[in-house]
Amino acid sequence: DAGVIQSPRHEVTEMGQEVTLRCKPISGHDYLFWYRQTMMRGLELLIYFNNNVPIDDSGMPEDRFSAKMPNASFSTLKIQPSEPRDSAVYFCASRVGEGVRTFGSGTRLTVV
Amino acid sequence: GNSVTQMEGPVTLSEEAFLTINCTYTATGYPSLFWYVQYPGEGLQLLLKATKADDKGSNKGFEATYRKETTSFHLEKGSVQVSDSAVYFCALLPMDTGRRALTFGSGTRLQVQP
């Protein structure tokens, strides 16, 4: 199994541009989580899905952020328009069992 | 609400030293508890877990015991190696709600010097 696959690994974009981060979870995992990690705020849960349905998006910082999961093997996190304060490492994770997550390697986003 | 508090880092140790990273939690009911580790440039990986009071989780020489009376889950290792240098996160999963999201602590960076 290739694990949770995220793309791109690194993204540099200009302020105001749209950014799309992608995630392919492990086949058969029923939950998918999006996290953001920064030095200032640590690891924050943004949103999670169960069987492709968004369950809790209370961590999404503002309307500029949106996430979708059109099928069991793909999810996107979109930021439009992007701002410098969105610079962070974004992780996707899928659930193996209760509390057990498999994380992707993350996307390091830099907004200049 | 639920919360996890970890000791501030970085923790700097010499190789073969004894490691303790403190973790305490606040939660309703009886959560499950976890330690995750993050190596540089990678995502988090599960290190060990415990699902009920007095359980001991262990893996790769690391141990942690679920202490309900002190609401703690301290991580220990008898002899650290340079390769253990990483950031360690304590986390809980509430079992009395339908919410399936982990609550993570702020992380503790461990630096092991040869």
Coordinates of C-alpha atoms in Angstrom, one line a residue:
Chain A
D1 CA 0.0 0.0 0.0
A2 CA 1.4 3.4 -1.0
G3 CA -0.1 5.1 2.0
V4 CA -1.8 8.5 2.0
I5 CA -0.6 10.5 -1.0
Q6 CA -0.6 14.2 -1.1
S7 CA 0.2 16.5 -3.9
P8 CA 2.0 18.8 -4.5
R9 CA 4.8 18.4 -1.8
H10 CA 5.6 22.1 -2.1
E11 CA 3.6 25.0 -3.5
V12 CA 4.7 28.6 -3.8
T13 CA 2.0 31.0 -5.0
E14 CA 1.3 34.7 -5.0
M15 CA -1.2 36.3 -2.8
G16 CA -4.6 36.3 -4.3
Q17 CA -4.1 33.2 -6.3
E18 CA -6.2 30.0 -6.0
V19 CA -4.5 27.0 -4.4
T20 CA -5.7 23.5 -4.6
L21 CA -4.2 20.7 -2.5
R22 CA -4.9 17.1 -3.2
C23 CA -5.1 13.9 -1.2
K24 CA -5.6 10.3 -2.0
P25 CA -6.4 8.3 1.1
I26 CA -5.7 4.6 1.7
S27 CA -8.2 2.4 0.1
G28 CA -10.9 1.2 2.5
H29 CA -10.4 3.9 5.1
D30 CA -13.7 5.5 6.0
Y31 CA -12.6 8.8 7.5
L32 CA -10.4 11.5 6.0
F33 CA -9.0 14.5 7.9
W34 CA -7.3 17.7 6.8
Y35 CA -4.9 19.4 9.2
R36 CA -2.8 22.6 9.1
Q37 CA 0.5 22.8 11.0
T38 CA 2.3 26.1 11.8
M39 CA 4.8 27.1 14.4
M40 CA 2.5 29.5 16.0
R41 CA -0.7 27.4 16.2
G42 CA 0.6 23.9 16.1
L43 CA -1.5 21.2 14.5
E44 CA -5.1 22.3 13.7
L45 CA -7.9 20.1 12.5
L46 CA -9.6 21.9 9.6
I47 CA -12.3 19.4 8.5
Y48 CA -13.1 15.7 8.4
F49 CA -15.2 13.5 6.2
N50 CA -16.9 10.1 6.9
N51 CA -17.7 8.1 3.8
N52 CA -17.1 11.2 1.7
V53 CA -19.6 13.3 3.7
P54 CA -18.2 16.4 5.5
I55 CA -18.9 15.8 9.2
D56 CA -17.2 18.8 11.0
D57 CA -15.8 21.8 9.3
S58 CA -15.7 24.0 12.3
G59 CA -11.9 24.3 12.0
M60 CA -12.0 25.8 8.6
P61 CA -10.6 29.3 9.2
E62 CA -12.9 31.3 6.9
D63 CA -14.9 31.2 3.7
R64 CA -11.8 31.3 1.6
F65 CA -11.2 27.7 2.5
S66 CA -13.3 24.9 1.0
A67 CA -12.9 21.1 0.9
K68 CA -14.5 18.4 -1.1
M69 CA -14.4 14.7 -1.3
P70 CA -16.2 13.6 -4.5
N71 CA -15.4 9.9 -4.0
A72 CA -13.7 7.6 -1.6
S73 CA -10.3 7.9 -3.3
F74 CA -9.8 11.7 -3.6
S75 CA -10.2 14.9 -1.7
T76 CA -9.2 18.5 -2.3
L77 CA -8.6 21.5 -0.1
K78 CA -8.9 24.8 -1.9
I79 CA -8.0 28.3 -0.8
Q80 CA -9.3 31.2 -2.8
P81 CA -7.9 33.8 -2.6
S82 CA -4.8 32.8 -0.8
E83 CA -3.1 35.1 1.7
P84 CA 0.4 35.1 3.2
R85 CA -1.0 34.0 6.6
D86 CA -2.2 30.8 4.9
S87 CA 1.4 29.7 4.6
A88 CA 1.7 26.4 6.5
V89 CA 2.1 22.6 6.1
Y90 CA -1.2 21.0 5.2
F91 CA -1.6 17.3 6.1
C92 CA -4.2 14.9 5.0
A93 CA -4.8 11.7 7.1
S94 CA -7.1 8.7 6.8
R95 CA -8.4 6.5 9.6
V96 CA -7.1 3.0 10.2
G97 CA -9.0 2.4 13.4
E98 CA -10.2 4.4 16.4
G99 CA -7.8 7.2 16.9
V100 CA -5.3 5.6 14.5
R101 CA -4.4 7.9 11.6
T102 CA -2.2 7.4 8.7
F103 CA -0.8 10.8 7.6
G104 CA 0.5 11.9 4.3
S105 CA 3.8 13.6 3.9
G106 CA 2.1 17.0 3.7
T107 CA 2.1 20.0 1.4
R108 CA 4.2 22.9 2.3
L109 CA 2.4 26.0 1.1
T110 CA 4.1 29.4 0.8
V111 CA 2.1 32.4 -0.1
V112 CA 4.2 35.4 -1.1
Chain B
G1 CA -14.0 20.7 26.5
N2 CA -11.2 18.3 25.7
S3 CA -7.6 19.4 25.9
V4 CA -4.1 18.0 26.0
T5 CA -1.1 19.7 27.7
Q6 CA 2.5 18.7 27.0
M7 CA 5.7 19.9 28.4
E8 CA 7.5 22.7 26.6
G9 CA 10.4 21.8 24.4
P10 CA 12.9 21.4 23.2
V11 CA 14.1 18.6 25.3
T12 CA 17.8 18.0 24.7
L13 CA 19.4 14.8 25.8
S14 CA 22.6 12.9 25.3
E15 CA 22.5 9.5 23.7
E16 CA 21.5 6.7 26.1
A17 CA 19.9 9.1 28.5
F18 CA 16.5 8.4 30.0
L19 CA 13.5 10.3 28.4
T20 CA 10.3 11.5 30.0
I21 CA 7.9 13.7 28.1
N22 CA 4.9 14.8 30.3
C23 CA 1.4 14.8 29.0
T24 CA -1.8 15.5 30.9
Y25 CA -5.3 15.7 29.6
T26 CA -8.8 17.1 30.3
A27 CA -11.7 15.1 29.0
T28 CA -15.2 13.9 29.9
G29 CA -15.6 10.2 30.3
Y30 CA -12.8 7.9 29.4
P31 CA -10.9 8.9 26.3
S32 CA -8.4 6.8 24.4
L33 CA -4.8 8.2 24.5
F34 CA -2.1 8.2 21.9
W35 CA 1.4 9.3 21.2
Y36 CA 2.4 10.3 17.7
V37 CA 5.9 11.1 16.4
Q38 CA 6.8 13.4 13.6
Y39 CA 10.3 13.1 12.0
P40 CA 11.6 16.0 10.0
G41 CA 9.8 16.6 6.7
E42 CA 7.3 13.8 7.4
G43 CA 3.7 13.4 8.6
L44 CA 2.8 12.1 12.0
Q45 CA 3.1 8.4 12.8
L46 CA 1.4 6.5 15.6
L47 CA 3.9 5.5 18.2
L48 CA 1.7 3.9 20.8
K49 CA -1.8 4.0 22.3
A50 CA -3.8 3.0 25.4
T51 CA -7.6 2.7 25.5
K52 CA -8.4 2.3 29.2
A53 CA -7.1 3.2 32.6
D54 CA -3.9 1.4 33.7
D55 CA -3.2 0.2 30.1
K56 CA 0.4 0.5 29.0
G57 CA 1.2 1.2 25.4
S58 CA 4.6 0.3 24.1
N59 CA 6.5 0.4 20.9
K60 CA 10.2 0.7 19.8
G61 CA 11.3 1.0 23.4
F62 CA 8.9 3.8 24.3
E63 CA 6.2 3.3 26.9
A64 CA 3.3 5.2 28.3
T65 CA 0.8 4.3 31.0
Y66 CA -2.8 5.6 31.1
R67 CA -3.2 7.1 34.6
K68 CA -6.8 8.0 35.2
E69 CA -6.2 9.3 38.8
T70 CA -3.6 11.9 37.6
T71 CA -5.1 12.3 34.1
S72 CA -1.7 11.7 32.6
F73 CA 0.0 9.7 29.8
H74 CA 3.7 10.4 30.1
L75 CA 6.0 9.1 27.5
E76 CA 9.2 7.3 28.6
K77 CA 12.2 5.6 27.1
G78 CA 15.1 4.1 29.0
S79 CA 17.9 4.9 26.5
V80 CA 17.4 7.3 23.7
Q81 CA 19.2 7.3 20.4
V82 CA 20.1 10.1 17.9
S83 CA 17.5 8.6 15.6
D84 CA 14.8 9.4 18.2
S85 CA 15.2 13.1 17.5
A86 CA 11.7 14.2 16.4
V87 CA 8.6 16.0 17.6
Y88 CA 6.3 14.0 19.9
F89 CA 2.6 14.7 20.1
C90 CA 0.2 13.5 22.8
A91 CA -3.4 13.1 21.7
L92 CA -6.8 11.9 23.0
L93 CA -9.9 10.6 21.3
P94 CA -13.1 11.1 23.3
M95 CA -15.1 7.9 23.4
D96 CA -18.4 9.3 24.9
T97 CA -19.3 11.4 21.8
G98 CA -19.8 10.7 18.2
R99 CA -16.9 13.0 17.3
R100 CA -14.1 11.0 15.8
A101 CA -11.5 13.8 15.8
L102 CA -8.3 13.6 17.8
T103 CA -7.3 16.4 20.1
F104 CA -3.6 16.9 19.9
G105 CA -1.2 18.6 22.3
S106 CA 1.2 21.3 21.0
G107 CA 4.1 18.8 20.5
T108 CA 7.5 18.5 22.2
R109 CA 10.7 18.5 20.3
L110 CA 13.3 16.0 21.3
Q111 CA 16.9 16.6 20.3
V112 CA 19.4 13.7 21.1
Q113 CA 23.0 14.5 20.8
P114 CA 25.7 11.9 20.2

